[in-house]
């Protein structure tokens, strides 16, 4: 990446502005690393598309996702973080100083880079699904299942995550309708066994969601089509959970950073360090297991502490 003009040099560049990115910024700023956060296309990340957040410690009455992210941004700025709206379009991690392009035009260099670009839930692509997203439609049973206590819900998916989320919902909800597109699960035998032995889960094979039904405000049902005989039926549910996977936002780092087969960044054991010295990854971009705001924040803290140690070791010539 050739830089022709004078470029800004940053001690700690943070890419992404969810719980991981902002927590990293808070710790980095307090360590006098003068962090710069580039927010990405969705400032605040996935939580800005969530209504109530009830499971983040420190909010006894709950809080909405957008307000919580605003709080985190303000806290990061209070200690001197520079939060900028912008999208990283290119990276060059070949030298000791990392080179980054923003919005296809602005270039900066950085001693350390913390990647917190998150992951994006995969959706079915229904217009009605997006209309009721946050109003009965969710991509996280652990986050939102509690709001549907003693109610009937539906979940779509056939893998281990869907099976796990269905059994989780079954503990809270009166009934869980599970829509499986084929005539069998993709999940492991152990997870299928768990689903089949949960009495209030009803599995609908060869079934797909055709439309999310609602009263204009909240979900009231789901229209299901049988892909074998094309018959349709409506299920009366108040919640609809989509569990068909997540896609980590890592296209930018393809061929540069080590990833697993699904695109999640691989970090060293008990660390946020990537395969490139001075580049760290935290939050959902490297976590395909827990995917919670609190775990993302925890790894954001780790990334900042590791970035600080990396700089200190480099300065002392270790």
XYZ file of N, CA and C in Angstrom, residues 12 35 46 63 66 75 86 158 167 186 197 237 283 308:
42
model
N -2.715 3.195 18.908
C -3.656 2.075 19.025
C -4.895 2.371 18.187
N -6.148 5.956 21.908
C -6.776 5.125 20.867
C -7.680 5.920 19.937
N -23.999 -4.855 16.606
C -25.260 -5.596 16.617
C -26.237 -5.092 17.683
N -31.636 -2.092 29.889
C -31.307 -0.920 29.082
C -31.496 -1.295 27.614
N -29.183 0.500 21.882
C -28.612 1.770 21.420
C -28.143 2.676 22.561
N -18.174 6.868 27.588
C -17.149 6.482 28.567
C -15.769 6.422 27.907
N -16.214 5.931 10.148
C -15.440 5.563 8.972
C -15.341 4.064 8.856
N -31.290 -26.023 11.808
C -31.159 -27.472 11.942
C -29.790 -27.898 12.456
N -33.544 -25.987 22.887
C -33.652 -26.590 24.228
C -33.561 -25.514 25.311
N -29.010 -31.203 10.778
C -27.570 -31.158 10.507
C -26.791 -31.293 11.804
N -35.831 -35.431 23.126
C -36.234 -35.791 24.487
C -36.741 -34.602 25.295
N -47.577 -17.881 17.372
C -46.423 -17.699 18.258
C -46.197 -16.202 18.478
N -13.971 -9.925 20.640
C -15.411 -9.916 20.394
C -15.840 -10.996 19.424
N -1.085 -2.917 25.083
C -0.237 -2.087 25.953
C 1.078 -2.821 26.265
